[in-house]
Coordinates of N, CA and C and ligand atoms in Angstrom, one line a residue:
X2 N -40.0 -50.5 -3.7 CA -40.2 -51.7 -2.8 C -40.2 -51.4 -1.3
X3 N -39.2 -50.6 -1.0 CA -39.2 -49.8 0.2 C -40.7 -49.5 1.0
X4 N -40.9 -48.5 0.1 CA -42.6 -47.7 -0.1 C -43.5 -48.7 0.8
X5 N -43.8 -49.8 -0.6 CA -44.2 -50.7 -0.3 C -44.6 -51.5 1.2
X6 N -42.9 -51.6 1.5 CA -43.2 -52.5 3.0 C -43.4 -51.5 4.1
X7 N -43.5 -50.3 3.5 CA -43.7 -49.8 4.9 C -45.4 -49.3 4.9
X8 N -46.2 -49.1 3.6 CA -47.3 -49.1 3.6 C -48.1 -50.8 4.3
X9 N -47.2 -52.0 4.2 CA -47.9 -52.9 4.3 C -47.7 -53.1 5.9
X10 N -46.4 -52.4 6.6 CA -46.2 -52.6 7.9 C -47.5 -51.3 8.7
X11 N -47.3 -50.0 8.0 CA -48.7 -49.1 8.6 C -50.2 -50.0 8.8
X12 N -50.2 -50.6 7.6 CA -51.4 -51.6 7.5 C -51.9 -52.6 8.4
X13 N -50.6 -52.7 9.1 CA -50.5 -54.3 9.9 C -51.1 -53.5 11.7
X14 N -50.3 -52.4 11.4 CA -50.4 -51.6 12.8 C -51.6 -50.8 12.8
X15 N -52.6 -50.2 12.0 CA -54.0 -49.8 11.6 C -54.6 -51.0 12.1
X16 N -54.1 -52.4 11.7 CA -55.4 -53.7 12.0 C -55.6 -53.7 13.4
X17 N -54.0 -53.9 13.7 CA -53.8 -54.3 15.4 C -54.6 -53.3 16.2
X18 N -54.5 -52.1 15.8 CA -55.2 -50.8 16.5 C -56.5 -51.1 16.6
X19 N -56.6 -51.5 15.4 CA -58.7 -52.1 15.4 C -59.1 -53.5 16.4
X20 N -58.3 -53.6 17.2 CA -58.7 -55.1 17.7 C -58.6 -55.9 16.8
X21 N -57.7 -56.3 15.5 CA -58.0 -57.2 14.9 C -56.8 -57.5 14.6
X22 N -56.7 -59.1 13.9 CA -55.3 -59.3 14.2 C -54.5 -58.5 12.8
X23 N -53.3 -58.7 13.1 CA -52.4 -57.7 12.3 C -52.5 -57.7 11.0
X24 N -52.8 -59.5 10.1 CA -53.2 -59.3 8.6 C -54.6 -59.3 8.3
X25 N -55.5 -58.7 8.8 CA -56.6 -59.0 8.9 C -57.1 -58.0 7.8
X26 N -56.6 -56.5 8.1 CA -56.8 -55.8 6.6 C -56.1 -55.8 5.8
X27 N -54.7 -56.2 5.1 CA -54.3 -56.8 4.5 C -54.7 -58.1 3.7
X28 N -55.1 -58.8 4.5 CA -56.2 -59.7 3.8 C -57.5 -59.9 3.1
X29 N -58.1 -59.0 3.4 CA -59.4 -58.6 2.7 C -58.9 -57.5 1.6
X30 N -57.6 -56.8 1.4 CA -57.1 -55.7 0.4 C -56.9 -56.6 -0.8
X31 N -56.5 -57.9 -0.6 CA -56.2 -59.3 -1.3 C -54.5 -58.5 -1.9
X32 N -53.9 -58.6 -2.8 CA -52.5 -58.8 -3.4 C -53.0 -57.3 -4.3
X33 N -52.4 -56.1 -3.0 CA -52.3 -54.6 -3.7 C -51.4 -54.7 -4.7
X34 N -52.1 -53.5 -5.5 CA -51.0 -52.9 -6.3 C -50.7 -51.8 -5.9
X35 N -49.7 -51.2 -6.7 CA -49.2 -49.9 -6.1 C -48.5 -49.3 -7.3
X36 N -49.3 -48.4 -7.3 CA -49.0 -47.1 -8.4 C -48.3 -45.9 -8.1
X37 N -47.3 -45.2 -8.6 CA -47.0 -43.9 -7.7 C -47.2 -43.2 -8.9
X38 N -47.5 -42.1 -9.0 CA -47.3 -40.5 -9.3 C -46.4 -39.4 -9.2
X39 N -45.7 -39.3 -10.1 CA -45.1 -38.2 -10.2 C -45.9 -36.9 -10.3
X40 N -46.3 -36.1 -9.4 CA -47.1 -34.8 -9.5 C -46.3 -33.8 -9.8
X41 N -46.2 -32.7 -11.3 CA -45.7 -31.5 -11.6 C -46.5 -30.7 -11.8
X42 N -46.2 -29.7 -10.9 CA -47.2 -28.2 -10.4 C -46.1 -27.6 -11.0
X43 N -46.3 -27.2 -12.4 CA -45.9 -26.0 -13.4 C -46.1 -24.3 -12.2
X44 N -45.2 -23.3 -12.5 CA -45.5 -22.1 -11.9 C -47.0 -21.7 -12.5
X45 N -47.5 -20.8 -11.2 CA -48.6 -20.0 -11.9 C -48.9 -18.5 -11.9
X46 N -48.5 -17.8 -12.6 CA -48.7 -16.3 -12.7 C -50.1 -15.5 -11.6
X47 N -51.0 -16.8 -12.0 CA -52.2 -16.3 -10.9 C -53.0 -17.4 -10.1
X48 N -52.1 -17.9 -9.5 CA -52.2 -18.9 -8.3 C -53.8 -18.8 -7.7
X49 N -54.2 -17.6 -7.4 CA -55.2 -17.9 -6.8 C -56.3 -18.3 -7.4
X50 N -56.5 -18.2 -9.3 CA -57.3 -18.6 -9.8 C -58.0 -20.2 -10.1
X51 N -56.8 -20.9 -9.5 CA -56.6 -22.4 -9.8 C -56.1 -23.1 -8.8
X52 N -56.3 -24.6 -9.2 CA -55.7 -25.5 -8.0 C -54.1 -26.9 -8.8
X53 N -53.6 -26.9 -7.7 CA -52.7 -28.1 -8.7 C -53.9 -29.2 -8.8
X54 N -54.1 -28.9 -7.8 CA -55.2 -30.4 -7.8 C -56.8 -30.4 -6.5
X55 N -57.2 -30.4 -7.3 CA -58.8 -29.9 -6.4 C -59.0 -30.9 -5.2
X56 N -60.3 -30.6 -4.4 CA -59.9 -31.4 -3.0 C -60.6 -32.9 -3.2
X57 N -59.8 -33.7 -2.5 CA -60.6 -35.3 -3.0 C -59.9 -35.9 -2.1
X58 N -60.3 -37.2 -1.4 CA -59.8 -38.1 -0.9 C -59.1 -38.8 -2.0
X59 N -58.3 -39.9 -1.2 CA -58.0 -40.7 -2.4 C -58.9 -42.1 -2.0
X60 N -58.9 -42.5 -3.3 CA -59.7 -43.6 -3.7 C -59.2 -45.1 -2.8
X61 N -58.2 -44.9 -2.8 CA -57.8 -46.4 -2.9 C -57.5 -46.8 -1.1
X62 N -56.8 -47.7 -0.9 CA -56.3 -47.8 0.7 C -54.9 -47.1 1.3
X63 N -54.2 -46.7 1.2 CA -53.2 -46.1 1.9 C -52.5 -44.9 0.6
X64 N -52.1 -44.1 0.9 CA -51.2 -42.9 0.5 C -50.0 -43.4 0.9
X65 N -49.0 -42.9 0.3 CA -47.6 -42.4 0.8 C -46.7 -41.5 0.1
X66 N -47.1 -39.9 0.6 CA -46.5 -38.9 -0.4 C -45.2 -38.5 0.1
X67 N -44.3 -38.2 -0.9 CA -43.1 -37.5 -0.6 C -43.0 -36.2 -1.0
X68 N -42.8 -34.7 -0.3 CA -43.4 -33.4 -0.5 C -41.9 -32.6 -1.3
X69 N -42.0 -32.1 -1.8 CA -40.9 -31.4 -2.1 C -40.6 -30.4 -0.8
X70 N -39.2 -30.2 -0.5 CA -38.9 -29.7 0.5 C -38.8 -28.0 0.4
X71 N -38.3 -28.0 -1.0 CA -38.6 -26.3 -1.2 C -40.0 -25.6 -1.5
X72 N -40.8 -26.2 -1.9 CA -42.1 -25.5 -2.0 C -43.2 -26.4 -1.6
X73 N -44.1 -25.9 -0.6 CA -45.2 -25.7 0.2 C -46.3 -25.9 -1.2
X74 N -47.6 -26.4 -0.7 CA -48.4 -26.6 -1.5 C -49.8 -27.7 -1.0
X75 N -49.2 -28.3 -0.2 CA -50.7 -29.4 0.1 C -51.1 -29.3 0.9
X76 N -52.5 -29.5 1.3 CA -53.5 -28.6 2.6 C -54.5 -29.8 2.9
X77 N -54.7 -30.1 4.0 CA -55.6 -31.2 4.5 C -56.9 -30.3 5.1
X78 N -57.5 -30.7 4.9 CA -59.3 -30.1 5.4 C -59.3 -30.8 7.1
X79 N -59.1 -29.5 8.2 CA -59.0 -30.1 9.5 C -60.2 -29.3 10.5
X80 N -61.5 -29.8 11.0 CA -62.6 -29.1 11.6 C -62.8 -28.2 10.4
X81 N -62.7 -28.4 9.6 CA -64.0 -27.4 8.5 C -62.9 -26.0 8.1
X82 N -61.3 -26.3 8.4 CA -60.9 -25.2 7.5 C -59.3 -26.2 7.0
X83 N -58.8 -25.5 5.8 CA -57.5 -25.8 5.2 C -56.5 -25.8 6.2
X84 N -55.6 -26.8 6.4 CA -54.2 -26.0 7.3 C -53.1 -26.7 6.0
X85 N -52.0 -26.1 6.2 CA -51.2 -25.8 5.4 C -50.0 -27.1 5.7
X86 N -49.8 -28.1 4.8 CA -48.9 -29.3 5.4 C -47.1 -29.2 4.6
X87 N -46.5 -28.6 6.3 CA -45.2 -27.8 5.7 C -44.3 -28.8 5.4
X88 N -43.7 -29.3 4.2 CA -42.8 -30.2 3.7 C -41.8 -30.3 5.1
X89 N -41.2 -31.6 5.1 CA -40.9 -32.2 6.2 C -39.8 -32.6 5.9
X90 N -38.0 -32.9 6.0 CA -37.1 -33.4 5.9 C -37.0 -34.7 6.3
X91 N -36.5 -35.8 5.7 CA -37.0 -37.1 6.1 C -38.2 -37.5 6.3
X92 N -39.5 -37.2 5.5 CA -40.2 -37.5 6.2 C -41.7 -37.5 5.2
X93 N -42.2 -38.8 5.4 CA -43.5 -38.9 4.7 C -44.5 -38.1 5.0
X94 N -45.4 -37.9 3.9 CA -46.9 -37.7 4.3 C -48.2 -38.8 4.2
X95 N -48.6 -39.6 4.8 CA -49.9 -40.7 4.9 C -51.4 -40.4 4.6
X96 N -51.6 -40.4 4.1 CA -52.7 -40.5 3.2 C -53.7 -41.7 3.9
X97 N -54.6 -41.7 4.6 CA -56.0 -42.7 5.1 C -56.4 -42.5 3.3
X98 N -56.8 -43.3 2.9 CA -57.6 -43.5 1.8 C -59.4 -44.4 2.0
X99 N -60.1 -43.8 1.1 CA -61.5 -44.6 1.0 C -61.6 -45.6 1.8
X100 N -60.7 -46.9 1.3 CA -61.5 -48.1 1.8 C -60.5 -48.1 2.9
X101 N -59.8 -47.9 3.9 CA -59.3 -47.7 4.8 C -60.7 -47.4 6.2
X102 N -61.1 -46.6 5.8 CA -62.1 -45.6 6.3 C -63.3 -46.9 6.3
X103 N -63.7 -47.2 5.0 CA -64.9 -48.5 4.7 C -64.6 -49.5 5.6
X104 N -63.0 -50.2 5.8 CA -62.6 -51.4 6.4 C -62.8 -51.2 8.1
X105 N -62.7 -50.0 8.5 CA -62.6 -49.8 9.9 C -63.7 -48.7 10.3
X106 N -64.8 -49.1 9.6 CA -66.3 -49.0 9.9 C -66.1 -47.2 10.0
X107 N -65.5 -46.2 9.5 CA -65.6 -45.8 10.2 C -64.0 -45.0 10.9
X108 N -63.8 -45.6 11.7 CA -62.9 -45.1 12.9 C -61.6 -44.0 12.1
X109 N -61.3 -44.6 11.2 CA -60.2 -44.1 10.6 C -60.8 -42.9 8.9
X110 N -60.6 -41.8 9.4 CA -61.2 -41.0 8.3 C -60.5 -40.9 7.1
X111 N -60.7 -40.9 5.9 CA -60.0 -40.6 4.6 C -59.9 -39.0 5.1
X112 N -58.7 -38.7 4.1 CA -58.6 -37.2 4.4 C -58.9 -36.3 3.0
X113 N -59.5 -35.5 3.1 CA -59.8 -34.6 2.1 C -58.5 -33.3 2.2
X114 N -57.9 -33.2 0.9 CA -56.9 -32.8 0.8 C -56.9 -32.0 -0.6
X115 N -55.4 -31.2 -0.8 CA -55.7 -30.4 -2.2 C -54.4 -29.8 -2.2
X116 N -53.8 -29.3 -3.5 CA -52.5 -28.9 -3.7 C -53.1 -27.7 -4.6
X117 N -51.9 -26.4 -3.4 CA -52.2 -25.2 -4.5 C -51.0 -25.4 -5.6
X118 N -50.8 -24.2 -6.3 CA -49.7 -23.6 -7.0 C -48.8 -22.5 -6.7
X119 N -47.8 -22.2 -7.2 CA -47.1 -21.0 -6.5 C -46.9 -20.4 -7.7
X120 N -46.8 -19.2 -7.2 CA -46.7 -18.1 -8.8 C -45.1 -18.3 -9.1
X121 N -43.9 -18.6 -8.2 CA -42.7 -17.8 -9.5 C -42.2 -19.2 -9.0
X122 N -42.7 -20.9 -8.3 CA -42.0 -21.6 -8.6 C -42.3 -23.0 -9.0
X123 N -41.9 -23.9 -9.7 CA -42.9 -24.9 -9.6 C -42.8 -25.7 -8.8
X124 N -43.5 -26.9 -8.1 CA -43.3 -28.1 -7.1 C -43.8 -29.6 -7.6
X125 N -43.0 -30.2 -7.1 CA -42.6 -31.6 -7.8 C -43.4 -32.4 -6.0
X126 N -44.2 -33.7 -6.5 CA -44.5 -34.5 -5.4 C -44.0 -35.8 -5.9
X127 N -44.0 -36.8 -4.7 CA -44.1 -38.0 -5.6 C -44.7 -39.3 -4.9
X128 N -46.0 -39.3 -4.9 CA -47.5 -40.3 -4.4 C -46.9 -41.8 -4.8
X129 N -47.3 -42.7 -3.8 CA -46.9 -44.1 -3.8 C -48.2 -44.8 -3.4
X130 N -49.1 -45.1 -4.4 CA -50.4 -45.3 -3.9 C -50.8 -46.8 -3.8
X131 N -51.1 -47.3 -2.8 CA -51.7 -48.6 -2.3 C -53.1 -49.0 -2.7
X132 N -53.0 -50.0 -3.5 CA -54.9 -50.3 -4.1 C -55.0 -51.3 -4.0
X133 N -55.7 -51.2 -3.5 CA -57.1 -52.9 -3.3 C -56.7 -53.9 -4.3
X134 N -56.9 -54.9 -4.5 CA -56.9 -55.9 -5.5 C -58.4 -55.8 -6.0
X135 N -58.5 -55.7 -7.8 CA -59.6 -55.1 -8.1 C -60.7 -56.0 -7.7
X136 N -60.7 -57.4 -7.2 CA -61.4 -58.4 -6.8 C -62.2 -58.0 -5.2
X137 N -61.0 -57.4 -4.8 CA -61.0 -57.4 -3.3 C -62.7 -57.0 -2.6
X138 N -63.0 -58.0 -1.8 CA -64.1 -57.6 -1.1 C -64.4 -56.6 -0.1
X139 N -64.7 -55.4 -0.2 CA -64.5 -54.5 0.8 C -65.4 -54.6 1.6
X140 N -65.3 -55.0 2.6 CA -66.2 -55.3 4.2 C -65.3 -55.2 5.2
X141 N -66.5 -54.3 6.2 CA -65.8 -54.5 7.6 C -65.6 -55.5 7.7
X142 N -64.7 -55.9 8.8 CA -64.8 -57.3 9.5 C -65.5 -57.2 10.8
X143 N -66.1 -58.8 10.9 CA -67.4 -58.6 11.7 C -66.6 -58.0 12.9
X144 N -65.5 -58.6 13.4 CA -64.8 -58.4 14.7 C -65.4 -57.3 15.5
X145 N -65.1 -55.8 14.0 CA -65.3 -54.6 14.1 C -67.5 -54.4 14.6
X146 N -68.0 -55.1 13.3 CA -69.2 -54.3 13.4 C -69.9 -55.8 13.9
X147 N -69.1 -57.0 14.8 CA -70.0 -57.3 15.8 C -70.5 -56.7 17.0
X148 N -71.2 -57.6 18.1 CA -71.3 -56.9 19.4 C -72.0 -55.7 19.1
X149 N -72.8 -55.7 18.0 CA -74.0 -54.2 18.4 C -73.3 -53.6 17.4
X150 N -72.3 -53.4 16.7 CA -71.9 -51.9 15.9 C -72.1 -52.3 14.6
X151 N -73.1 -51.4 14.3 CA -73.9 -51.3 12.7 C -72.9 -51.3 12.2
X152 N -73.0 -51.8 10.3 CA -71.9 -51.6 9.7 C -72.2 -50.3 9.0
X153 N -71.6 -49.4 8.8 CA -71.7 -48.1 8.1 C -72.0 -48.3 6.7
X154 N -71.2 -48.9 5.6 CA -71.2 -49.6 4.5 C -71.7 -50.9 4.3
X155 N -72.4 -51.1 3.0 CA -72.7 -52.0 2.4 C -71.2 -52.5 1.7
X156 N -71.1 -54.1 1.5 CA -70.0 -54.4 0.7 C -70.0 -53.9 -0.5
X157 N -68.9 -53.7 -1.0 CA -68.7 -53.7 -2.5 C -67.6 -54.6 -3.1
X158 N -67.5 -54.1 -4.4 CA -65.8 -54.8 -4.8 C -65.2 -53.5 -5.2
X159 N -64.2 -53.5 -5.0 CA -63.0 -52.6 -4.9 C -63.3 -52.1 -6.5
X160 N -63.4 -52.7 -7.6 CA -62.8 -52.5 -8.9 C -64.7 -51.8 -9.7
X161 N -65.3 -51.6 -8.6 CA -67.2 -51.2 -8.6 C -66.1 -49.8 -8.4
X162 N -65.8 -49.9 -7.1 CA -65.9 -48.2 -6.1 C -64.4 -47.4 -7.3
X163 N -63.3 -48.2 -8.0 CA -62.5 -47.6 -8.8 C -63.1 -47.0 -10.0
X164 N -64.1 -47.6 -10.7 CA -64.4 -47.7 -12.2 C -65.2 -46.3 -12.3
X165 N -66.1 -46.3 -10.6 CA -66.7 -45.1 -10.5 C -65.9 -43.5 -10.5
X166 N -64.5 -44.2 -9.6 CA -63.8 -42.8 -9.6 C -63.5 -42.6 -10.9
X167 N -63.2 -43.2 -11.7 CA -62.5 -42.6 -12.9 C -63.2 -42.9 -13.9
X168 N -64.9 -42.9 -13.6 CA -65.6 -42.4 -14.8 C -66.1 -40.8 -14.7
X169 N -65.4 -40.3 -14.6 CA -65.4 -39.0 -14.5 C -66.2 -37.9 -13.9
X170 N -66.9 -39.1 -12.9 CA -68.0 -38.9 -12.0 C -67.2 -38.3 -10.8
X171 N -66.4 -37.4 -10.5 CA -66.2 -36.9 -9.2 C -66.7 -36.3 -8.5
X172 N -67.7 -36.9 -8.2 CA -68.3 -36.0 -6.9 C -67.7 -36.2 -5.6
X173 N -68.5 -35.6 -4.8 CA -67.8 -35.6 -3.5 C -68.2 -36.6 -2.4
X174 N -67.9 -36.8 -1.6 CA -67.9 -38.0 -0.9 C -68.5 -39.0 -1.6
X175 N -67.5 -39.6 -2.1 CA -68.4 -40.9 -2.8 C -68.5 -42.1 -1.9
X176 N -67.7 -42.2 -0.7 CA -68.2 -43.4 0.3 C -69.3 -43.2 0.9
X177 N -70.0 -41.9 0.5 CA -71.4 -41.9 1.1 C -72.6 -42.8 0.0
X178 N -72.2 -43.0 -1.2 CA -72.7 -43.6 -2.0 C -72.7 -45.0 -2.0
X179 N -72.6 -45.6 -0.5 CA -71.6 -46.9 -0.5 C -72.6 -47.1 1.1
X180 N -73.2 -46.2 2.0 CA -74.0 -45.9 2.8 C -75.0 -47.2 3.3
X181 N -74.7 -48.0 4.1 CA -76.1 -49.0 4.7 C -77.7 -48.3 4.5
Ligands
OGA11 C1 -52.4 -37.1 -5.0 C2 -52.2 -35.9 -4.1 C3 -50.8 -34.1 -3.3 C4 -49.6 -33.4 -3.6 O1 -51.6 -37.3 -5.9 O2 -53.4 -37.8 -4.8 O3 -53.0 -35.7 -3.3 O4 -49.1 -32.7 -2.7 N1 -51.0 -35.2 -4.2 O5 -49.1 -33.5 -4.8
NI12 NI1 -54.5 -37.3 -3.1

């Protein structure tokens, strides 16, 4: 529940930042759900042959991961190489997700991201994921792509852009598939 209000307070402060009023993406997300993940990265004898988890944005609107503090493992794609994201004491990791990126034309990037493994230990995460309401109409708001700014995307419905992720279609950038 916690999780929760602090993804829906990030949300409120992402709007405000857009020139737009504070429930503004919030309201077009319509009544999220929110799934979390328990991620178990078993040891791996030969680490370099494999991934915990190969690189992908996340699908939905906001992340909120908690890292294990003893083992290192998740890497964000930053100017075209991996940097290494050192588990933090107290302290989240935020995830921009897909329609985040869709809702603010733009301005705000999804992050492409990936978990290795470690040969002699395992690592425990634990993802608090924020999703669209499957109804939800994903559109900029004009506020954004009035006054001259093209809208990057075409609308969709949220529960179009999920059905695709998890038909086992993973390609890569799939919000390019979603393209004006
Ligand atoms: C995810 C994810 C990263 C991690 O669950 O989508 O990116 O560090 N997890 O486990
Ligand atoms: Ni992820």
């Amino acid at each position: 529940m916690e999780v929760r209000k602090l993804g829906l307070r990030l949300q409120e402060e992402i709007s405000r930042s857009l020139g737009l009023d504070k429930d503004c993406l919030k309201n077009i997300l319509g009544e999220q759900g929110q799934h979390m993940a328990m991620n178990y990265y078993p040891a791996c004898p030969q680490p370099e042959l494999t991934y915990g988890l190969p690189a992908h944005t996340d699908p939905n609107s906001l992340t909120i991961l908690l890292q294990d503090l003893q083992v290192a493992g998740l890497q964000v794609l930053k100017d075209g190489k991996w940097l290494a994201i050192k588990p933090h004491p107290n302290a989240f990791v935020v995830n921009i997700g897909d329609q985040i990126q869709a809702l603010s034309n733009g301005r705000y990037k999804s992050v492409w991201h990936r978990a290795l493994v470690n040969a002699d230990k395992p690592r425990l995460s634990i993802a608090s994921f924020l999703c669209p309401c499957d109804t939800a109409s994903i559109s900029a708001p004009k506020a954004r792509t009035g006054g001259g700014e093209r809208s990057i995307y075409r609308d969709f419905a949220y529960a179009e852009y999920y059905n695709k992720f998890w038909s086992g279609n993973l390609e890569p950038e799939r919000l390019e598939l979603y393209k004006n």
